[in-house]
Amino acid sequence: MPKITVVPHPELAPTGAVLDVPENTSICDALLLHHIDIEHACGQVGACSTCHVVVREGYASLSPFGDYEEDMLDQAWGLQPQSRLSCQARVGGEDLTVEIPKYSINHAKEKS
């Protein structure tokens, strides 16, 4: 069973975490199941960028990009070449190291 190592995040995972995750689980579901409350404003349908993560190791083993994921990623804060929407990226057979960005852009919560 693959493992997801979560880099420490000041609010969501202050000491980091190591999660055992079945293959084909979305990164978002894995985080939520292990009580790491990553934002997911659109209900995990890939229609926002609040669940953006940076995959530091194991990126190539993830499921391919969906139809709109790359477009939504363009709206994410701190976008990097190894960025994915955690609701769309499914775990393959390799271990992952994931960093949750310090900020996310949640248009539903932002005031205009």
mmCIF file of the C-alpha atoms, coordinates in Angstrom:
data_MODEL
# 
_entry.id   MODEL 
# 
loop_
_atom_site.group_PDB 
_atom_site.id 
_atom_site.type_symbol 
_atom_site.label_atom_id 
_atom_site.label_alt_id 
_atom_site.label_comp_id 
_atom_site.label_asym_id 
_atom_site.label_entity_id 
_atom_site.label_seq_id 
_atom_site.pdbx_PDB_ins_code 
_atom_site.Cartn_x 
_atom_site.Cartn_y 
_atom_site.Cartn_z 
_atom_site.occupancy 
_atom_site.B_iso_or_equiv 
_atom_site.pdbx_formal_charge 
_atom_site.auth_seq_id 
_atom_site.auth_comp_id 
_atom_site.auth_asym_id 
_atom_site.auth_atom_id 
_atom_site.pdbx_PDB_model_num 
ATOM 1   C CA . MET A 1 1   ? 0.000   0.000  0.000   1.00 0.00 ? 1   MET A CA 1 
ATOM 2   C CA . PRO A 1 2   ? 1.482   3.381  -0.976  1.00 0.00 ? 2   PRO A CA 1 
ATOM 3   C CA . LYS A 1 3   ? 2.242   6.025  1.628   1.00 0.00 ? 3   LYS A CA 1 
ATOM 4   C CA . ILE A 1 4   ? 1.654   9.754  1.451   1.00 0.00 ? 4   ILE A CA 1 
ATOM 5   C CA . THR A 1 5   ? 4.121   11.807 3.466   1.00 0.00 ? 5   THR A CA 1 
ATOM 6   C CA . VAL A 1 6   ? 2.641   15.211 4.244   1.00 0.00 ? 6   VAL A CA 1 
ATOM 7   C CA . VAL A 1 7   ? 5.174   18.005 4.729   1.00 0.00 ? 7   VAL A CA 1 
ATOM 8   C CA . PRO A 1 8   ? 4.453   19.959 7.939   1.00 0.00 ? 8   PRO A CA 1 
ATOM 9   C CA . HIS A 1 9   ? 1.868   22.712 7.472   1.00 0.00 ? 9   HIS A CA 1 
ATOM 10  C CA . PRO A 1 10  ? 1.419   25.270 10.276  1.00 0.00 ? 10  PRO A CA 1 
ATOM 11  C CA . GLU A 1 11  ? -2.361  24.841 10.537  1.00 0.00 ? 11  GLU A CA 1 
ATOM 12  C CA . LEU A 1 12  ? -3.412  21.592 8.878   1.00 0.00 ? 12  LEU A CA 1 
ATOM 13  C CA . ALA A 1 13  ? -0.540  19.250 9.835   1.00 0.00 ? 13  ALA A CA 1 
ATOM 14  C CA . PRO A 1 14  ? 1.870   21.005 12.234  1.00 0.00 ? 14  PRO A CA 1 
ATOM 15  C CA . THR A 1 15  ? 4.109   17.944 12.621  1.00 0.00 ? 15  THR A CA 1 
ATOM 16  C CA . GLY A 1 16  ? 3.483   16.496 9.181   1.00 0.00 ? 16  GLY A CA 1 
ATOM 17  C CA . ALA A 1 17  ? 2.026   13.029 8.691   1.00 0.00 ? 17  ALA A CA 1 
ATOM 18  C CA . VAL A 1 18  ? 2.565   9.680  7.013   1.00 0.00 ? 18  VAL A CA 1 
ATOM 19  C CA . LEU A 1 19  ? -0.602  8.077  5.636   1.00 0.00 ? 19  LEU A CA 1 
ATOM 20  C CA . ASP A 1 20  ? -1.177  4.551  4.334   1.00 0.00 ? 20  ASP A CA 1 
ATOM 21  C CA . VAL A 1 21  ? -3.455  4.915  1.318   1.00 0.00 ? 21  VAL A CA 1 
ATOM 22  C CA . PRO A 1 22  ? -4.992  2.381  -1.082  1.00 0.00 ? 22  PRO A CA 1 
ATOM 23  C CA . GLU A 1 23  ? -4.166  2.883  -4.755  1.00 0.00 ? 23  GLU A CA 1 
ATOM 24  C CA . ASN A 1 24  ? -6.680  4.942  -6.746  1.00 0.00 ? 24  ASN A CA 1 
ATOM 25  C CA . THR A 1 25  ? -7.626  7.077  -3.720  1.00 0.00 ? 25  THR A CA 1 
ATOM 26  C CA . SER A 1 26  ? -7.629  10.799 -4.392  1.00 0.00 ? 26  SER A CA 1 
ATOM 27  C CA . ILE A 1 27  ? -5.047  12.749 -2.411  1.00 0.00 ? 27  ILE A CA 1 
ATOM 28  C CA . CYS A 1 28  ? -7.881  14.924 -1.060  1.00 0.00 ? 28  CYS A CA 1 
ATOM 29  C CA . ASP A 1 29  ? -9.854  11.920 0.226   1.00 0.00 ? 29  ASP A CA 1 
ATOM 30  C CA . ALA A 1 30  ? -6.702  10.478 1.811   1.00 0.00 ? 30  ALA A CA 1 
ATOM 31  C CA . LEU A 1 31  ? -5.981  13.744 3.628   1.00 0.00 ? 31  LEU A CA 1 
ATOM 32  C CA . LEU A 1 32  ? -9.560  14.155 4.823   1.00 0.00 ? 32  LEU A CA 1 
ATOM 33  C CA . LEU A 1 33  ? -9.807  10.531 6.001   1.00 0.00 ? 33  LEU A CA 1 
ATOM 34  C CA . HIS A 1 34  ? -6.721  11.143 8.147   1.00 0.00 ? 34  HIS A CA 1 
ATOM 35  C CA . HIS A 1 35  ? -8.169  14.345 9.661   1.00 0.00 ? 35  HIS A CA 1 
ATOM 36  C CA . ILE A 1 36  ? -6.064  16.761 7.597   1.00 0.00 ? 36  ILE A CA 1 
ATOM 37  C CA . ASP A 1 37  ? -8.810  19.232 6.729   1.00 0.00 ? 37  ASP A CA 1 
ATOM 38  C CA . ILE A 1 38  ? -7.661  20.584 3.380   1.00 0.00 ? 38  ILE A CA 1 
ATOM 39  C CA . GLU A 1 39  ? -10.107 23.014 1.777   1.00 0.00 ? 39  GLU A CA 1 
ATOM 40  C CA . HIS A 1 40  ? -12.261 21.606 -1.011  1.00 0.00 ? 40  HIS A CA 1 
ATOM 41  C CA . ALA A 1 41  ? -14.843 24.310 -1.706  1.00 0.00 ? 41  ALA A CA 1 
ATOM 42  C CA . CYS A 1 42  ? -16.335 22.762 -4.858  1.00 0.00 ? 42  CYS A CA 1 
ATOM 43  C CA . GLY A 1 43  ? -17.096 19.400 -3.260  1.00 0.00 ? 43  GLY A CA 1 
ATOM 44  C CA . GLN A 1 44  ? -14.172 17.681 -5.014  1.00 0.00 ? 44  GLN A CA 1 
ATOM 45  C CA . VAL A 1 45  ? -15.411 18.081 -8.580  1.00 0.00 ? 45  VAL A CA 1 
ATOM 46  C CA . GLY A 1 46  ? -12.349 19.957 -9.868  1.00 0.00 ? 46  GLY A CA 1 
ATOM 47  C CA . ALA A 1 47  ? -14.174 23.278 -10.211 1.00 0.00 ? 47  ALA A CA 1 
ATOM 48  C CA . CYS A 1 48  ? -11.958 25.355 -7.908  1.00 0.00 ? 48  CYS A CA 1 
ATOM 49  C CA . SER A 1 49  ? -8.339  25.399 -6.773  1.00 0.00 ? 49  SER A CA 1 
ATOM 50  C CA . THR A 1 50  ? -8.734  25.285 -2.985  1.00 0.00 ? 50  THR A CA 1 
ATOM 51  C CA . CYS A 1 51  ? -7.376  21.730 -2.675  1.00 0.00 ? 51  CYS A CA 1 
ATOM 52  C CA . HIS A 1 52  ? -4.173  22.524 -4.583  1.00 0.00 ? 52  HIS A CA 1 
ATOM 53  C CA . VAL A 1 53  ? -1.096  20.580 -3.417  1.00 0.00 ? 53  VAL A CA 1 
ATOM 54  C CA . VAL A 1 54  ? 2.508   20.336 -4.591  1.00 0.00 ? 54  VAL A CA 1 
ATOM 55  C CA . VAL A 1 55  ? 3.707   16.767 -5.094  1.00 0.00 ? 55  VAL A CA 1 
ATOM 56  C CA . ARG A 1 56  ? 7.387   16.775 -4.122  1.00 0.00 ? 56  ARG A CA 1 
ATOM 57  C CA . GLU A 1 57  ? 7.982   13.045 -4.768  1.00 0.00 ? 57  GLU A CA 1 
ATOM 58  C CA . GLY A 1 58  ? 6.049   10.447 -6.754  1.00 0.00 ? 58  GLY A CA 1 
ATOM 59  C CA . TYR A 1 59  ? 4.425   12.918 -9.165  1.00 0.00 ? 59  TYR A CA 1 
ATOM 60  C CA . ALA A 1 60  ? 4.807   10.641 -12.207 1.00 0.00 ? 60  ALA A CA 1 
ATOM 61  C CA . SER A 1 61  ? 2.825   7.850  -10.549 1.00 0.00 ? 61  SER A CA 1 
ATOM 62  C CA . LEU A 1 62  ? -0.365  9.932  -10.215 1.00 0.00 ? 62  LEU A CA 1 
ATOM 63  C CA . SER A 1 63  ? -3.383  9.596  -12.472 1.00 0.00 ? 63  SER A CA 1 
ATOM 64  C CA . PRO A 1 64  ? -3.318  11.777 -15.612 1.00 0.00 ? 64  PRO A CA 1 
ATOM 65  C CA . PHE A 1 65  ? -4.827  15.274 -15.651 1.00 0.00 ? 65  PHE A CA 1 
ATOM 66  C CA . GLY A 1 66  ? -8.579  15.468 -16.203 1.00 0.00 ? 66  GLY A CA 1 
ATOM 67  C CA . ASP A 1 67  ? -10.313 17.749 -18.700 1.00 0.00 ? 67  ASP A CA 1 
ATOM 68  C CA . TYR A 1 68  ? -10.376 20.918 -16.608 1.00 0.00 ? 68  TYR A CA 1 
ATOM 69  C CA . GLU A 1 69  ? -7.738  20.352 -13.934 1.00 0.00 ? 69  GLU A CA 1 
ATOM 70  C CA . GLU A 1 70  ? -4.959  22.300 -15.673 1.00 0.00 ? 70  GLU A CA 1 
ATOM 71  C CA . ASP A 1 71  ? -7.308  25.260 -16.255 1.00 0.00 ? 71  ASP A CA 1 
ATOM 72  C CA . MET A 1 72  ? -8.318  25.320 -12.591 1.00 0.00 ? 72  MET A CA 1 
ATOM 73  C CA . LEU A 1 73  ? -4.705  25.001 -11.446 1.00 0.00 ? 73  LEU A CA 1 
ATOM 74  C CA . ASP A 1 74  ? -3.939  28.294 -13.196 1.00 0.00 ? 74  ASP A CA 1 
ATOM 75  C CA . GLN A 1 75  ? -6.026  29.956 -10.462 1.00 0.00 ? 75  GLN A CA 1 
ATOM 76  C CA . ALA A 1 76  ? -4.100  28.364 -7.570  1.00 0.00 ? 76  ALA A CA 1 
ATOM 77  C CA . TRP A 1 77  ? -1.856  30.343 -5.242  1.00 0.00 ? 77  TRP A CA 1 
ATOM 78  C CA . GLY A 1 78  ? 1.806   29.280 -5.434  1.00 0.00 ? 78  GLY A CA 1 
ATOM 79  C CA . LEU A 1 79  ? 1.461   27.198 -8.588  1.00 0.00 ? 79  LEU A CA 1 
ATOM 80  C CA . GLN A 1 80  ? 4.515   25.014 -9.310  1.00 0.00 ? 80  GLN A CA 1 
ATOM 81  C CA . PRO A 1 81  ? 5.401   22.456 -12.011 1.00 0.00 ? 81  PRO A CA 1 
ATOM 82  C CA . GLN A 1 82  ? 4.434   19.578 -9.670  1.00 0.00 ? 82  GLN A CA 1 
ATOM 83  C CA . SER A 1 83  ? 1.098   21.136 -8.642  1.00 0.00 ? 83  SER A CA 1 
ATOM 84  C CA . ARG A 1 84  ? -2.106  19.101 -8.745  1.00 0.00 ? 84  ARG A CA 1 
ATOM 85  C CA . LEU A 1 85  ? -5.654  19.461 -7.512  1.00 0.00 ? 85  LEU A CA 1 
ATOM 86  C CA . SER A 1 86  ? -5.755  16.923 -4.713  1.00 0.00 ? 86  SER A CA 1 
ATOM 87  C CA . CYS A 1 87  ? -9.376  16.028 -5.509  1.00 0.00 ? 87  CYS A CA 1 
ATOM 88  C CA . GLN A 1 88  ? -8.408  14.961 -9.041  1.00 0.00 ? 88  GLN A CA 1 
ATOM 89  C CA . ALA A 1 89  ? -4.990  13.351 -8.483  1.00 0.00 ? 89  ALA A CA 1 
ATOM 90  C CA . ARG A 1 90  ? -5.308  9.660  -7.661  1.00 0.00 ? 90  ARG A CA 1 
ATOM 91  C CA . VAL A 1 91  ? -2.568  7.705  -5.949  1.00 0.00 ? 91  VAL A CA 1 
ATOM 92  C CA . GLY A 1 92  ? -0.701  5.167  -8.067  1.00 0.00 ? 92  GLY A CA 1 
ATOM 93  C CA . GLY A 1 93  ? 1.650   2.463  -6.835  1.00 0.00 ? 93  GLY A CA 1 
ATOM 94  C CA . GLU A 1 94  ? 4.445   4.742  -5.574  1.00 0.00 ? 94  GLU A CA 1 
ATOM 95  C CA . ASP A 1 95  ? 4.864   6.609  -2.313  1.00 0.00 ? 95  ASP A CA 1 
ATOM 96  C CA . LEU A 1 96  ? 4.216   10.358 -2.459  1.00 0.00 ? 96  LEU A CA 1 
ATOM 97  C CA . THR A 1 97  ? 5.492   13.405 -0.625  1.00 0.00 ? 97  THR A CA 1 
ATOM 98  C CA . VAL A 1 98  ? 2.902   16.178 -0.638  1.00 0.00 ? 98  VAL A CA 1 
ATOM 99  C CA . GLU A 1 99  ? 3.105   19.800 0.443   1.00 0.00 ? 99  GLU A CA 1 
ATOM 100 C CA . ILE A 1 100 ? -0.056  21.768 1.175   1.00 0.00 ? 100 ILE A CA 1 
ATOM 101 C CA . PRO A 1 101 ? 0.528   25.411 0.222   1.00 0.00 ? 101 PRO A CA 1 
ATOM 102 C CA . LYS A 1 102 ? 0.322   27.978 2.989   1.00 0.00 ? 102 LYS A CA 1 
ATOM 103 C CA . TYR A 1 103 ? -2.542  29.796 1.256   1.00 0.00 ? 103 TYR A CA 1 
ATOM 104 C CA . SER A 1 104 ? -5.422  28.909 -1.008  1.00 0.00 ? 104 SER A CA 1 
ATOM 105 C CA . ILE A 1 105 ? -7.767  31.091 -3.011  1.00 0.00 ? 105 ILE A CA 1 
ATOM 106 C CA . ASN A 1 106 ? -11.363 30.402 -2.061  1.00 0.00 ? 106 ASN A CA 1 
ATOM 107 C CA . HIS A 1 107 ? -13.598 32.700 -4.100  1.00 0.00 ? 107 HIS A CA 1 
ATOM 108 C CA . ALA A 1 108 ? -16.667 31.494 -2.186  1.00 0.00 ? 108 ALA A CA 1 
ATOM 109 C CA . LYS A 1 109 ? -15.232 32.837 1.092   1.00 0.00 ? 109 LYS A CA 1 
ATOM 110 C CA . GLU A 1 110 ? -13.421 35.904 -0.247  1.00 0.00 ? 110 GLU A CA 1 
ATOM 111 C CA . LYS A 1 111 ? -15.129 39.267 0.084   1.00 0.00 ? 111 LYS A CA 1 
ATOM 112 C CA . SER A 1 112 ? -15.277 41.448 -3.007  1.00 0.00 ? 112 SER A CA 1 
# 
